[in-house]
PDB file of C-alpha atoms in Angstrom:
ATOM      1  CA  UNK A   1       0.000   0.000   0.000  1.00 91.00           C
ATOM      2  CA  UNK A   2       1.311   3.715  -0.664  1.00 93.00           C
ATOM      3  CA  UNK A   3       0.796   6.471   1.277  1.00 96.00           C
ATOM      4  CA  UNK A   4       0.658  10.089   0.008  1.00 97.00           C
ATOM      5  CA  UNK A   5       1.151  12.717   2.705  1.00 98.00           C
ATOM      6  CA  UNK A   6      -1.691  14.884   3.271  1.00 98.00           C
ATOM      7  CA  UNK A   7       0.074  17.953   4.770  1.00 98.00           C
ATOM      8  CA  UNK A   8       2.839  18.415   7.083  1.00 98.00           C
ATOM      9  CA  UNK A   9       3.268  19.251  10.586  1.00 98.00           C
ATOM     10  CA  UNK A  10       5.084  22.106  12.282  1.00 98.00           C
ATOM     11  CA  UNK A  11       6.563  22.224  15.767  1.00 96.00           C
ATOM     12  CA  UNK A  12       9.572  23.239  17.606  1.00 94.00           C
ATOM     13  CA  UNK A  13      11.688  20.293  17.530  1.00 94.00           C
ATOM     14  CA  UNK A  14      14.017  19.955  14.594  1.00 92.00           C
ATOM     15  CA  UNK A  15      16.224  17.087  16.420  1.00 89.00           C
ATOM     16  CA  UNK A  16      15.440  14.279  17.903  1.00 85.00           C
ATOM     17  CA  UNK A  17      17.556  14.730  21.170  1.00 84.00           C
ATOM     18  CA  UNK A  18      16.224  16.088  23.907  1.00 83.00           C
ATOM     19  CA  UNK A  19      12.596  15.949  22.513  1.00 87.00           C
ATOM     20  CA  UNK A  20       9.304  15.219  24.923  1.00 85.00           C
ATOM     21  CA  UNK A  21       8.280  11.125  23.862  1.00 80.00           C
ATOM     22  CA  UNK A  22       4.704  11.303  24.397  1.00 80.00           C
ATOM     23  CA  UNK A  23       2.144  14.148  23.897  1.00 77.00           C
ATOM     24  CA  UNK A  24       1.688  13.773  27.795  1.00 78.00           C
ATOM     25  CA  UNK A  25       5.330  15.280  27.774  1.00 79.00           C
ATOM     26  CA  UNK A  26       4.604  18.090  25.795  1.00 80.00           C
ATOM     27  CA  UNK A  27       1.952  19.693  27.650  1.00 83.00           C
ATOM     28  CA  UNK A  28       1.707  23.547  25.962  1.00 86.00           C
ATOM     29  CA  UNK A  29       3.575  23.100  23.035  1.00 92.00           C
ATOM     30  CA  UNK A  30       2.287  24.430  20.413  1.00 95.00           C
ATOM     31  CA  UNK A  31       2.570  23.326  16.647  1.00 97.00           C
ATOM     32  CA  UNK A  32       0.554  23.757  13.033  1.00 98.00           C
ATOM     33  CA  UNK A  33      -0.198  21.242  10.932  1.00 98.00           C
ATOM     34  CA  UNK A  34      -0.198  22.804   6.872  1.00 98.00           C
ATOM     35  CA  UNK A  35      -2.884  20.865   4.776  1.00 98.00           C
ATOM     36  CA  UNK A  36      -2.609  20.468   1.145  1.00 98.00           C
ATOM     37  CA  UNK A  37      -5.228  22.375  -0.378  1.00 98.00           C
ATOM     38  CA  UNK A  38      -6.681  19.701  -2.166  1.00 98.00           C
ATOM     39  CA  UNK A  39      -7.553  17.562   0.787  1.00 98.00           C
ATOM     40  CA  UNK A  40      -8.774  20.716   2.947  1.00 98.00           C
ATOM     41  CA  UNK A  41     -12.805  19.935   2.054  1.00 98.00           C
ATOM     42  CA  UNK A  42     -11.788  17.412   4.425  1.00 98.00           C
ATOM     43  CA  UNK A  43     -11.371  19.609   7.288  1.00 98.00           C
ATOM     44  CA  UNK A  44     -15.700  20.265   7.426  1.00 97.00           C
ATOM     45  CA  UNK A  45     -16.799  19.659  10.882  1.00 97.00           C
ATOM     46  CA  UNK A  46     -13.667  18.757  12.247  1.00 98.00           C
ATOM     47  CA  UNK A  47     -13.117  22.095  14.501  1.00 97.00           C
ATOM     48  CA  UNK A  48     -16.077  20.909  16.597  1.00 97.00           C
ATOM     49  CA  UNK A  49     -13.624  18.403  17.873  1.00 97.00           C
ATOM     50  CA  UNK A  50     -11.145  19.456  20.689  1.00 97.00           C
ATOM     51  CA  UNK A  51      -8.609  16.200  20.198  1.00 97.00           C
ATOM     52  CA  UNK A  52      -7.581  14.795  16.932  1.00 97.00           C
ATOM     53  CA  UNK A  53      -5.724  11.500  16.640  1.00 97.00           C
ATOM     54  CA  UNK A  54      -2.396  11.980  13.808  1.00 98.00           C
ATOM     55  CA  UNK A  55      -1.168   9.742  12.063  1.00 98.00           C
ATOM     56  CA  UNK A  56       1.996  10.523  10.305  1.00 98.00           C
ATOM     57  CA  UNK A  57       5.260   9.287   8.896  1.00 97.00           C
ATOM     58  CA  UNK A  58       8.302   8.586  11.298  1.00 96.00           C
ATOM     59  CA  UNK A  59      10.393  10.410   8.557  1.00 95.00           C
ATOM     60  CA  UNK A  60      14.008  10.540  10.171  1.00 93.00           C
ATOM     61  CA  UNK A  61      13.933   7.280  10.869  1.00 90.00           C
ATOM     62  CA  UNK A  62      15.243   4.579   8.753  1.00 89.00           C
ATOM     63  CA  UNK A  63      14.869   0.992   9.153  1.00 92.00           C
ATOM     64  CA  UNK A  64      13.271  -0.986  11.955  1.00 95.00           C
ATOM     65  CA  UNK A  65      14.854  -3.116  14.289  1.00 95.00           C
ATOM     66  CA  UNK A  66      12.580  -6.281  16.317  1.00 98.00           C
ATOM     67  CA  UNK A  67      13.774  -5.208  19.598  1.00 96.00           C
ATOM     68  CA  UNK A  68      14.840  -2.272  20.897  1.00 94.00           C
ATOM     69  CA  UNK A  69      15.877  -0.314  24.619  1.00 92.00           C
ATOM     70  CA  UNK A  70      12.524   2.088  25.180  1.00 86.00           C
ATOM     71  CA  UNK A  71      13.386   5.389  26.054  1.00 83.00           C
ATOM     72  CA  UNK A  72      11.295   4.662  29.527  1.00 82.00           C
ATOM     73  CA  UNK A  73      13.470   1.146  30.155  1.00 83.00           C
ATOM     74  CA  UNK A  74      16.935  -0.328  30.322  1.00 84.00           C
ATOM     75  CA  UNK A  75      15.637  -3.516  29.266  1.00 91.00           C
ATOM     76  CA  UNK A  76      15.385  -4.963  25.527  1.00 95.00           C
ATOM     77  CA  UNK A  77      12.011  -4.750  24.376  1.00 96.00           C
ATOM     78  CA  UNK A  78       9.793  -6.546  21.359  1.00 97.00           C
ATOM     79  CA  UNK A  79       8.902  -3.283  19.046  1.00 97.00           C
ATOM     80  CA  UNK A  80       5.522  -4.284  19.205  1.00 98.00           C
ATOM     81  CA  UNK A  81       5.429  -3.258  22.795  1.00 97.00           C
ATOM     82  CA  UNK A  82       6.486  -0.003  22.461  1.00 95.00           C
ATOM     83  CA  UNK A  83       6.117   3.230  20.551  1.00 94.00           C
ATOM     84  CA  UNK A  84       9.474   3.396  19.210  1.00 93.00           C
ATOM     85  CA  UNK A  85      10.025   5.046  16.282  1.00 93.00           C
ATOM     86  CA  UNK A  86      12.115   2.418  14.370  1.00 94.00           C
ATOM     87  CA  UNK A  87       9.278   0.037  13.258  1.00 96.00           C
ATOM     88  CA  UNK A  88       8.587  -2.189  10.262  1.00 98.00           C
ATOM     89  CA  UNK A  89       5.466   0.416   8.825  1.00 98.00           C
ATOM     90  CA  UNK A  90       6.791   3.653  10.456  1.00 97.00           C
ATOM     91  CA  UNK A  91       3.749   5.046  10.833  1.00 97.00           C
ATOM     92  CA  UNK A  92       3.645   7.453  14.521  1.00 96.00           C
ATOM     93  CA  UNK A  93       0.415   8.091  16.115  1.00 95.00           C
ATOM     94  CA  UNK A  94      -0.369  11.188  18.695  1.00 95.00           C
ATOM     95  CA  UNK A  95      -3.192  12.570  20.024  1.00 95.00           C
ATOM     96  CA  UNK A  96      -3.121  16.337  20.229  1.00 95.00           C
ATOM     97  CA  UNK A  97      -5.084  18.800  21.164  1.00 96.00           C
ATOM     98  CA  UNK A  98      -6.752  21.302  18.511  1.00 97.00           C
ATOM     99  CA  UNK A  99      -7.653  24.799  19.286  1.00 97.00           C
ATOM    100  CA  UNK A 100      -8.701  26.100  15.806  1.00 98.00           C
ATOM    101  CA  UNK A 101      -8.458  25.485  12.182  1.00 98.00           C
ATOM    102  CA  UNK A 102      -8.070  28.938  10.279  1.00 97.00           C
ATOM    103  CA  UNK A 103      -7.224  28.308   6.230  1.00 95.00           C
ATOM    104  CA  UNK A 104      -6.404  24.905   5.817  1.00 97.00           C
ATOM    105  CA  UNK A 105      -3.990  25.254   9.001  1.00 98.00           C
ATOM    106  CA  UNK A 106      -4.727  23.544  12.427  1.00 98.00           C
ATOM    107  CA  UNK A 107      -3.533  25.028  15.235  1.00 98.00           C
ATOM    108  CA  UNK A 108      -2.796  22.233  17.917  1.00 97.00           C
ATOM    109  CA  UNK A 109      -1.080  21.971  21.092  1.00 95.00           C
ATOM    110  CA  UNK A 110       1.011  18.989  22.875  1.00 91.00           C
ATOM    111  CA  UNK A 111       2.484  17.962  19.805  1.00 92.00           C
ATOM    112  CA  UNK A 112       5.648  15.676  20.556  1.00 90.00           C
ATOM    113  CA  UNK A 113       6.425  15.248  16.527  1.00 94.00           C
ATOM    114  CA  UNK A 114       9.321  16.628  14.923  1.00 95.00           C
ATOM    115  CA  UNK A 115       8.835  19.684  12.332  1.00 97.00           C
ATOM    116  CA  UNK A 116       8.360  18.863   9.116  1.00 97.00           C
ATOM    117  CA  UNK A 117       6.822  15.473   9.541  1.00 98.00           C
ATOM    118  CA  UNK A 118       4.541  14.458   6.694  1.00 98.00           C
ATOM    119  CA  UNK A 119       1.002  13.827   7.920  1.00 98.00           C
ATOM    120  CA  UNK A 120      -1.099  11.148   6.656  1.00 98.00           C
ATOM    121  CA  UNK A 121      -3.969  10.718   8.584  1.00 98.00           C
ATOM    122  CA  UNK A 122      -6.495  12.899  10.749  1.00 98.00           C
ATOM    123  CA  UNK A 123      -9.339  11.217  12.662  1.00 98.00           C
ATOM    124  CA  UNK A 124     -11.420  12.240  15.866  1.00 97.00           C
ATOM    125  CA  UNK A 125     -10.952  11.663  19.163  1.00 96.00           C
ATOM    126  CA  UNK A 126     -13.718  10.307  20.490  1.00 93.00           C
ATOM    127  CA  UNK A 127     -13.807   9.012  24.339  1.00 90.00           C
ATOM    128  CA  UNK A 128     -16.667   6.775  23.943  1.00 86.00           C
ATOM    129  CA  UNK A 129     -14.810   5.125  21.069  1.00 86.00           C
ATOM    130  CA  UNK A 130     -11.124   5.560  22.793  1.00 88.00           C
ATOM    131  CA  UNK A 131     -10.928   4.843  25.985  1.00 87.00           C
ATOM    132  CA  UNK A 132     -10.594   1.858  27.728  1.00 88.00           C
ATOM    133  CA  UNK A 133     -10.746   0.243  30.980  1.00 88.00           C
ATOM    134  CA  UNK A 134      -8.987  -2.297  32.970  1.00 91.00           C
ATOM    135  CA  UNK A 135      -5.986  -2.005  31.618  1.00 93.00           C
ATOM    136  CA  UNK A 136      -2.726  -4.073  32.333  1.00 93.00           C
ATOM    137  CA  UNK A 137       0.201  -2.458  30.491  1.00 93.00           C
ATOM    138  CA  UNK A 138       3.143  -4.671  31.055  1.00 92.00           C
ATOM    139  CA  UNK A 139       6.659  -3.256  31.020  1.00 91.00           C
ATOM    140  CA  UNK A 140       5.536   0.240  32.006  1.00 88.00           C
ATOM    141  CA  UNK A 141       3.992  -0.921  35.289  1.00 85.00           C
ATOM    142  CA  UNK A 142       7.149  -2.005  36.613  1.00 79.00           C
ATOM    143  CA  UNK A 143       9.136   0.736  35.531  1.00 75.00           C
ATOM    144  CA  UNK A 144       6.570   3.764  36.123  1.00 66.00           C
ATOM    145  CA  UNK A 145       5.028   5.704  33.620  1.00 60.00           C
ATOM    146  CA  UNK A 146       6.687   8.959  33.999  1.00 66.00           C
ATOM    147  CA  UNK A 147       6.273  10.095  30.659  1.00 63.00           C
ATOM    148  CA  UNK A 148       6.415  13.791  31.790  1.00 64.00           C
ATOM    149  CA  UNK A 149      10.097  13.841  32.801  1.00 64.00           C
ATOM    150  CA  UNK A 150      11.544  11.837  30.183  1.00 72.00           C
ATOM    151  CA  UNK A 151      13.212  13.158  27.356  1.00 75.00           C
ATOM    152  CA  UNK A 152      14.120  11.067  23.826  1.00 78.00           C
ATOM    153  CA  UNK A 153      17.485  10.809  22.686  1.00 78.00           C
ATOM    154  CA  UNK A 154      19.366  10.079  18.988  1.00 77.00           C
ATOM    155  CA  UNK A 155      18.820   6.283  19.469  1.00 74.00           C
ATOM    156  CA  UNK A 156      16.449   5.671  16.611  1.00 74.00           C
ATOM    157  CA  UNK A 157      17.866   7.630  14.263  1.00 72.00           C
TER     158      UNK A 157
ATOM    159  CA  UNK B   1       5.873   5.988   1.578  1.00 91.00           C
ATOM    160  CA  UNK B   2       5.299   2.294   1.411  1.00 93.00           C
ATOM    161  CA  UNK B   3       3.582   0.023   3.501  1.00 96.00           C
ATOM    162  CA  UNK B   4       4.490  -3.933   3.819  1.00 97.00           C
ATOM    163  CA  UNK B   5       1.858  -5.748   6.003  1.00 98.00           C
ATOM    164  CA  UNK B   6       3.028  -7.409   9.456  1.00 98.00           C
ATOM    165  CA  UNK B   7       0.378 -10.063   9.618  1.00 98.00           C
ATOM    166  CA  UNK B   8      -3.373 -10.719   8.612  1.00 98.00           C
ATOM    167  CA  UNK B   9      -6.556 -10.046  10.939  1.00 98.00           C
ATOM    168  CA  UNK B  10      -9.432 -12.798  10.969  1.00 98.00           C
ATOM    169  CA  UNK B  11     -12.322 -12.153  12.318  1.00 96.00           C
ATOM    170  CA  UNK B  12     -16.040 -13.230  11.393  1.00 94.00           C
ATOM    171  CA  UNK B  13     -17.337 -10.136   9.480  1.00 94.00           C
ATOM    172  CA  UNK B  14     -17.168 -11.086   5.619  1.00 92.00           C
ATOM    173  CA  UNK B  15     -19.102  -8.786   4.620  1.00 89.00           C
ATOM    174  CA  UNK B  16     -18.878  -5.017   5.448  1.00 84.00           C
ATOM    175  CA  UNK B  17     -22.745  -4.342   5.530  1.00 84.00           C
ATOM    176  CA  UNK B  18     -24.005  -5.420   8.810  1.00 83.00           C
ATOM    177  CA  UNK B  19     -20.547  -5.341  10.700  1.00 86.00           C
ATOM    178  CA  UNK B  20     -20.128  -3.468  14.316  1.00 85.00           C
ATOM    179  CA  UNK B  21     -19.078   0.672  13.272  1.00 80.00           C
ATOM    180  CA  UNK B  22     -16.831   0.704  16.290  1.00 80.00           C
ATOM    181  CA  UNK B  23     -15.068  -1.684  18.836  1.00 77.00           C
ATOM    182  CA  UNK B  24     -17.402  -0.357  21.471  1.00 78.00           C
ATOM    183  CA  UNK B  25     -20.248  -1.824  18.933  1.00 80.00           C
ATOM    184  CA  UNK B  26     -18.215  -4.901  19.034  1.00 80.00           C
ATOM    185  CA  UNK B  27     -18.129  -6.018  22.416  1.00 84.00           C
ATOM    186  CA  UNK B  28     -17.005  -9.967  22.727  1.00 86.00           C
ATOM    187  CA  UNK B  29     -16.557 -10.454  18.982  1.00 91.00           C
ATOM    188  CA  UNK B  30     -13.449 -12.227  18.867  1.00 95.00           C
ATOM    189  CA  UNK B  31     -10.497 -12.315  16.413  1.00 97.00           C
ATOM    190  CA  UNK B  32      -7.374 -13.564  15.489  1.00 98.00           C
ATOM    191  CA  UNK B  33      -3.969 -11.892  14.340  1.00 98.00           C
ATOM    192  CA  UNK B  34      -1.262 -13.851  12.487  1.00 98.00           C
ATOM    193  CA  UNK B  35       1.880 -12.533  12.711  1.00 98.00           C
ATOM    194  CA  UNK B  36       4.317 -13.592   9.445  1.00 98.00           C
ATOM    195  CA  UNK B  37       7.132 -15.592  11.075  1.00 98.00           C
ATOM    196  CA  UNK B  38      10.020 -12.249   9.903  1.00 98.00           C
ATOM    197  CA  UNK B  39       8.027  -9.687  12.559  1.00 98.00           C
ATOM    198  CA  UNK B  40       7.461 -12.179  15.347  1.00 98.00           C
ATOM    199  CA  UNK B  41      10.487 -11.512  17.657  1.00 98.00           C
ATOM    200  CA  UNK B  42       8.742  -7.779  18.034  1.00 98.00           C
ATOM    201  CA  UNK B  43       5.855  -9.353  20.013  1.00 98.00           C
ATOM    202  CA  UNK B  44       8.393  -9.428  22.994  1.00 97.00           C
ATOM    203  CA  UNK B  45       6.288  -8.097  26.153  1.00 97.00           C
ATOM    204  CA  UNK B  46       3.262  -7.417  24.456  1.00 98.00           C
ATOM    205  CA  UNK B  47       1.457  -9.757  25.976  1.00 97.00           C
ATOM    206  CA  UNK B  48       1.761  -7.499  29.302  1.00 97.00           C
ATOM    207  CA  UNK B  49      -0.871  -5.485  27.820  1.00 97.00           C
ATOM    208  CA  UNK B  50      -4.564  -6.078  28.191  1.00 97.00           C
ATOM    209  CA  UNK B  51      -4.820  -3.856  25.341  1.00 97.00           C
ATOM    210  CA  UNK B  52      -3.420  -3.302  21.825  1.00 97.00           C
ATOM    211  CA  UNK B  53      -3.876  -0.342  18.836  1.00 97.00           C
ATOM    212  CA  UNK B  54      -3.901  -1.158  15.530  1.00 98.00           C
ATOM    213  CA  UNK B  55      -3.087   0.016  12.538  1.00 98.00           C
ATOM    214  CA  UNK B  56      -4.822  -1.654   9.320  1.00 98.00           C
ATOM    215  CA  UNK B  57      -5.495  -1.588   5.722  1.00 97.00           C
ATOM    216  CA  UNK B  58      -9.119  -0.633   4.915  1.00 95.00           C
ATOM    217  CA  UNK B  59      -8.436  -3.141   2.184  1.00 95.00           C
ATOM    218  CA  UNK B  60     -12.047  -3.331   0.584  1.00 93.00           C
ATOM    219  CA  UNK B  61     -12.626   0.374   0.050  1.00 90.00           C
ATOM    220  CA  UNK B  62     -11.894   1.728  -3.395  1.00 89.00           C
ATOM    221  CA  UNK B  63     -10.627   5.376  -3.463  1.00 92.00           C
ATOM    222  CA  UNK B  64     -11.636   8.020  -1.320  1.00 95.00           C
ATOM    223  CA  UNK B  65     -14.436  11.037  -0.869  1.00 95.00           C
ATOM    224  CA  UNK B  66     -13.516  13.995   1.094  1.00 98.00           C
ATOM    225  CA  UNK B  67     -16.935  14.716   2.415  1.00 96.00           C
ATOM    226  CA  UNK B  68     -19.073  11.945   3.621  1.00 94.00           C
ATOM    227  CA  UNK B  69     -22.632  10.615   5.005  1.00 92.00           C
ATOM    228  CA  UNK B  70     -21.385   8.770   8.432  1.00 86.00           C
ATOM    229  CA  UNK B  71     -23.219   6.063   9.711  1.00 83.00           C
ATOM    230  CA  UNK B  72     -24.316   7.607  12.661  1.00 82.00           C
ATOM    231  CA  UNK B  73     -25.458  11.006  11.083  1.00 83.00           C
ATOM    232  CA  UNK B  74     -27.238  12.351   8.241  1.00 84.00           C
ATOM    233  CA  UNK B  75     -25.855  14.919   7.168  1.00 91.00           C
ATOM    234  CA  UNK B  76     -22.814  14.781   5.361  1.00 95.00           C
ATOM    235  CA  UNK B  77     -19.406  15.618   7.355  1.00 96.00           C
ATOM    236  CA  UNK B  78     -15.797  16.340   6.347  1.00 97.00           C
ATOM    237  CA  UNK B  79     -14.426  12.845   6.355  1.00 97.00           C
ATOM    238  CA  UNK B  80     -10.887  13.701   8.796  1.00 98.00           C
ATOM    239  CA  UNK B  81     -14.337  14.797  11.157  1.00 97.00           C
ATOM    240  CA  UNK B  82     -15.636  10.787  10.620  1.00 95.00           C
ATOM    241  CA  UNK B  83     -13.710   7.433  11.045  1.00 94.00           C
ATOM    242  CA  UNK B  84     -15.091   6.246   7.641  1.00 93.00           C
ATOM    243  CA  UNK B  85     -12.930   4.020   5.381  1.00 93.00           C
ATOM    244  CA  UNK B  86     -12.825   5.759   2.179  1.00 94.00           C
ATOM    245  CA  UNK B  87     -10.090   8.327   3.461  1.00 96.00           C
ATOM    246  CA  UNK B  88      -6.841   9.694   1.035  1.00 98.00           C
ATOM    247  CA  UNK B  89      -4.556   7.466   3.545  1.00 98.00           C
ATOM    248  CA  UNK B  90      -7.035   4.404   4.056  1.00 97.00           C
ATOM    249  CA  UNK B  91      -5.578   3.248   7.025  1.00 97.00           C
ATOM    250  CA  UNK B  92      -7.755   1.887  10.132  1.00 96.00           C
ATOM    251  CA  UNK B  93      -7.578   2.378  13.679  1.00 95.00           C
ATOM    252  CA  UNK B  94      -8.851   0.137  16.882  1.00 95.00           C
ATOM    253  CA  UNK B  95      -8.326  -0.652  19.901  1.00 95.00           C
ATOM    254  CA  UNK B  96      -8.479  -4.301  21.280  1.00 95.00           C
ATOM    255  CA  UNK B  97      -8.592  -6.179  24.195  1.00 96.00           C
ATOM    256  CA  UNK B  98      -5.499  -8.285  23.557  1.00 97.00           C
ATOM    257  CA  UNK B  99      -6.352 -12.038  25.820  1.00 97.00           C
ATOM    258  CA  UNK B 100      -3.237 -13.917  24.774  1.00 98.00           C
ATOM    259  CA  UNK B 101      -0.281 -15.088  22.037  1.00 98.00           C
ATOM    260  CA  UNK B 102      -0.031 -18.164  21.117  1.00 97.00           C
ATOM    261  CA  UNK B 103       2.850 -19.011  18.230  1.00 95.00           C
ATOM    262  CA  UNK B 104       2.975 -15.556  16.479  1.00 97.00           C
ATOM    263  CA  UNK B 105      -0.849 -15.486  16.832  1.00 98.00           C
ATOM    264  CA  UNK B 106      -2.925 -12.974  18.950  1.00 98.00           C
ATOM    265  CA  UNK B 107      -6.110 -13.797  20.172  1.00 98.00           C
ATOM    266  CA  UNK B 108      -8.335 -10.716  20.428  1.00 97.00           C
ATOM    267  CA  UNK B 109     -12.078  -9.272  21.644  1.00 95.00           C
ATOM    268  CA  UNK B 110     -14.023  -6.351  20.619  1.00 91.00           C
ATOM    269  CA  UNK B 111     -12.561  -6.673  17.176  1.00 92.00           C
ATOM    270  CA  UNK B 112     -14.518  -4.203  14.022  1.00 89.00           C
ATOM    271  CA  UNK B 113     -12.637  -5.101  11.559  1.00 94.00           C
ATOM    272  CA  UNK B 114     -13.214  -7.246   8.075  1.00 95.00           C
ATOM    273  CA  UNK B 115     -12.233 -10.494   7.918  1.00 97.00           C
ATOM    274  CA  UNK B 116      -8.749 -10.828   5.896  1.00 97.00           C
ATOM    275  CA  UNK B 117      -7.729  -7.360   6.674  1.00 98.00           C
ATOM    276  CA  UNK B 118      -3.875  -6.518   6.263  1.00 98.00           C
ATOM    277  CA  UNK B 119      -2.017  -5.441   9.262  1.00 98.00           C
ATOM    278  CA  UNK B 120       0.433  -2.832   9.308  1.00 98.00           C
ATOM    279  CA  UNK B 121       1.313  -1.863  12.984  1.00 98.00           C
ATOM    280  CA  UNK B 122       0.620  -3.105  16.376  1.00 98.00           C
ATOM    281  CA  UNK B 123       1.514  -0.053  19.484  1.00 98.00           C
ATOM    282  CA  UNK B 124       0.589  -0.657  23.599  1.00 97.00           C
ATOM    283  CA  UNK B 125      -2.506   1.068  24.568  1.00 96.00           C
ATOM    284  CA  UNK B 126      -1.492   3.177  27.660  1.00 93.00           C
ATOM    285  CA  UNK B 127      -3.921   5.213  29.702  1.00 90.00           C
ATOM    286  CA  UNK B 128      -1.302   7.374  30.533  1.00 86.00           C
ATOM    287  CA  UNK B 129      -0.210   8.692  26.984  1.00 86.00           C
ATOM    288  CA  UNK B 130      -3.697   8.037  25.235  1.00 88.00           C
ATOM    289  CA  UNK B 131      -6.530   9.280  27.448  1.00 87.00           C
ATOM    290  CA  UNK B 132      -8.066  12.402  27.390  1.00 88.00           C
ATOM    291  CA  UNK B 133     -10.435  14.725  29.657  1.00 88.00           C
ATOM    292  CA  UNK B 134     -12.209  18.076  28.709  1.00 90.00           C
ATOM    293  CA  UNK B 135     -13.292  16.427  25.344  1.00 93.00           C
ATOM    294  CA  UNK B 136     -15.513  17.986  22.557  1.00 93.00           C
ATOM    295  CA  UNK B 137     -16.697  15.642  20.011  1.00 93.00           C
ATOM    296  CA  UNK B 138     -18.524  18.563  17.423  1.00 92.00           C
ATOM    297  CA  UNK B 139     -21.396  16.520  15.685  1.00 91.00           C
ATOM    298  CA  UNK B 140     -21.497  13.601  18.017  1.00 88.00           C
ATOM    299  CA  UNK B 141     -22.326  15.722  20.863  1.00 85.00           C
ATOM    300  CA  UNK B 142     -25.365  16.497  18.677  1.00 78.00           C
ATOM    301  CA  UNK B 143     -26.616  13.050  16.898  1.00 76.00           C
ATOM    302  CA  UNK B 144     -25.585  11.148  20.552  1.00 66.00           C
ATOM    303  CA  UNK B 145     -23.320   8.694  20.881  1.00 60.00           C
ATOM    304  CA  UNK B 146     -25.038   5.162  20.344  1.00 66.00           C
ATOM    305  CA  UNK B 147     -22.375   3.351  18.779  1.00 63.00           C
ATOM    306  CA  UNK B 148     -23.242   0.134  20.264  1.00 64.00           C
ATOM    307  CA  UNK B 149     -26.698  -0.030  18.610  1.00 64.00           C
ATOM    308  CA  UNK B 150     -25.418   1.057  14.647  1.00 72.00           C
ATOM    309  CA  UNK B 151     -24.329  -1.369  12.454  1.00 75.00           C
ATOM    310  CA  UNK B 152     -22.087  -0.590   9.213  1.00 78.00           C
ATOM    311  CA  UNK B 153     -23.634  -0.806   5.426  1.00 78.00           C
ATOM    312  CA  UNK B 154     -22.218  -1.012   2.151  1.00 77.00           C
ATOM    313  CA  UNK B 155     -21.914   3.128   1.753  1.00 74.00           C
ATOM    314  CA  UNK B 156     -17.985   2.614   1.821  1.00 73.00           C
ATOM    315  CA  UNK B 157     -17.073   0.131  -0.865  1.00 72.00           C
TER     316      UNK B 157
END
């Protein structure tokens, strides 16, 4: 299957290193994400939303490796498992929040993407849909989810 | 970009008219993933989670319209406002309840998804990074959300 970017994202970051890993740990930043004109009819309705799921390309990353050391663990992990970058379909998925679309540009905020990532996808966030209950989640109980104070690195460059 | 499927969903929905609209709609419908043998050693640790996104091919819709009639509405909606099929990028998103892996195979609940469907990426689901409060959800405030009682058609062939 091919994928054709839909527009591309904005934000601060412009390396890797030193970035937030999680939309959780980039509470405030702010970012735009630049539709392609001919997709914008696609935009109708979508400002009544206040979260939008992404779904964009893991551009600056190249290759994929089975297992990998999360930026949360010490330990080797199945990719699967994680949200590392460095996967078979590189495909990166944030939620974010959106506080307006004005001419085919949607202003968001908690973006942990680099700039110029190529967007694919947007859908709604939707709670009844999205979220879940009784939830195990494996690795990250035993080492903590503190998502907020972590920071990635070059590693899967 | 180019994407190389990871494994194949089965499920029993063969035919998209009549099939659950969300994985809240699909509560106990139960599915299986095969993994191909090559991506196997990144299931490592997933089975710590109770629950698992994915990231599929919506493999029986042709081509895409930018403005759409969802299932539950009647009017028609931009379609990055919907979670219909026929999007520029026609790649699926749900979350599972993940019970077990067997040999390379998940067994999964709560599945939506047509049988045969090509996999492309499988990420934790984690409370933590993925849930959301203060949510607007723009015309499903309005129409109410009764995804459990709608069932899918053949609108997005």
């Amino acid at each position: 299957m091919e994928l054709n970017p839909i527009g591309t994202i904005h934000t601060p970051f412009t390396d890797p290193a030193g970035m937030p890993i999680q939309p959780a740990g980039a509470g405030g930043v702010k970012g735009t994400i630049e539709i392609f004109e001919k997709y914008r009819a696609g935009l109708k309705d979508l400002d009544g939303f206040s979260h939008v799921i992404l779904l964009y390309h893991f551009h600056r990353s190249q290759g994929f490796n089975l297992q990998v050391v999360p930026f949360m663990d010490s330990e080797t992990r199945g990719v699967f498992a994680t949200r590392a970058p460095k996967r078979p379909n590189a495909i990166g998925f944030s939620i974010v929040h959106l506080e307006r679309i004005e001419n085919g540009t949607l202003h968001v905020q908690n973006v942990d993407i680099l700039d110029g990532t190529p967007l694919f996808d947007i859908k709604p966030y939707v709670p009844e849909f999205d979220h879940q209950v009784d939830v195990r989640t494996g690795w990250l109980d035993r080492v903590g989810k503190t998502v907020t104070e972590k920071k990635a690195d070059d590693r899967f460059k």
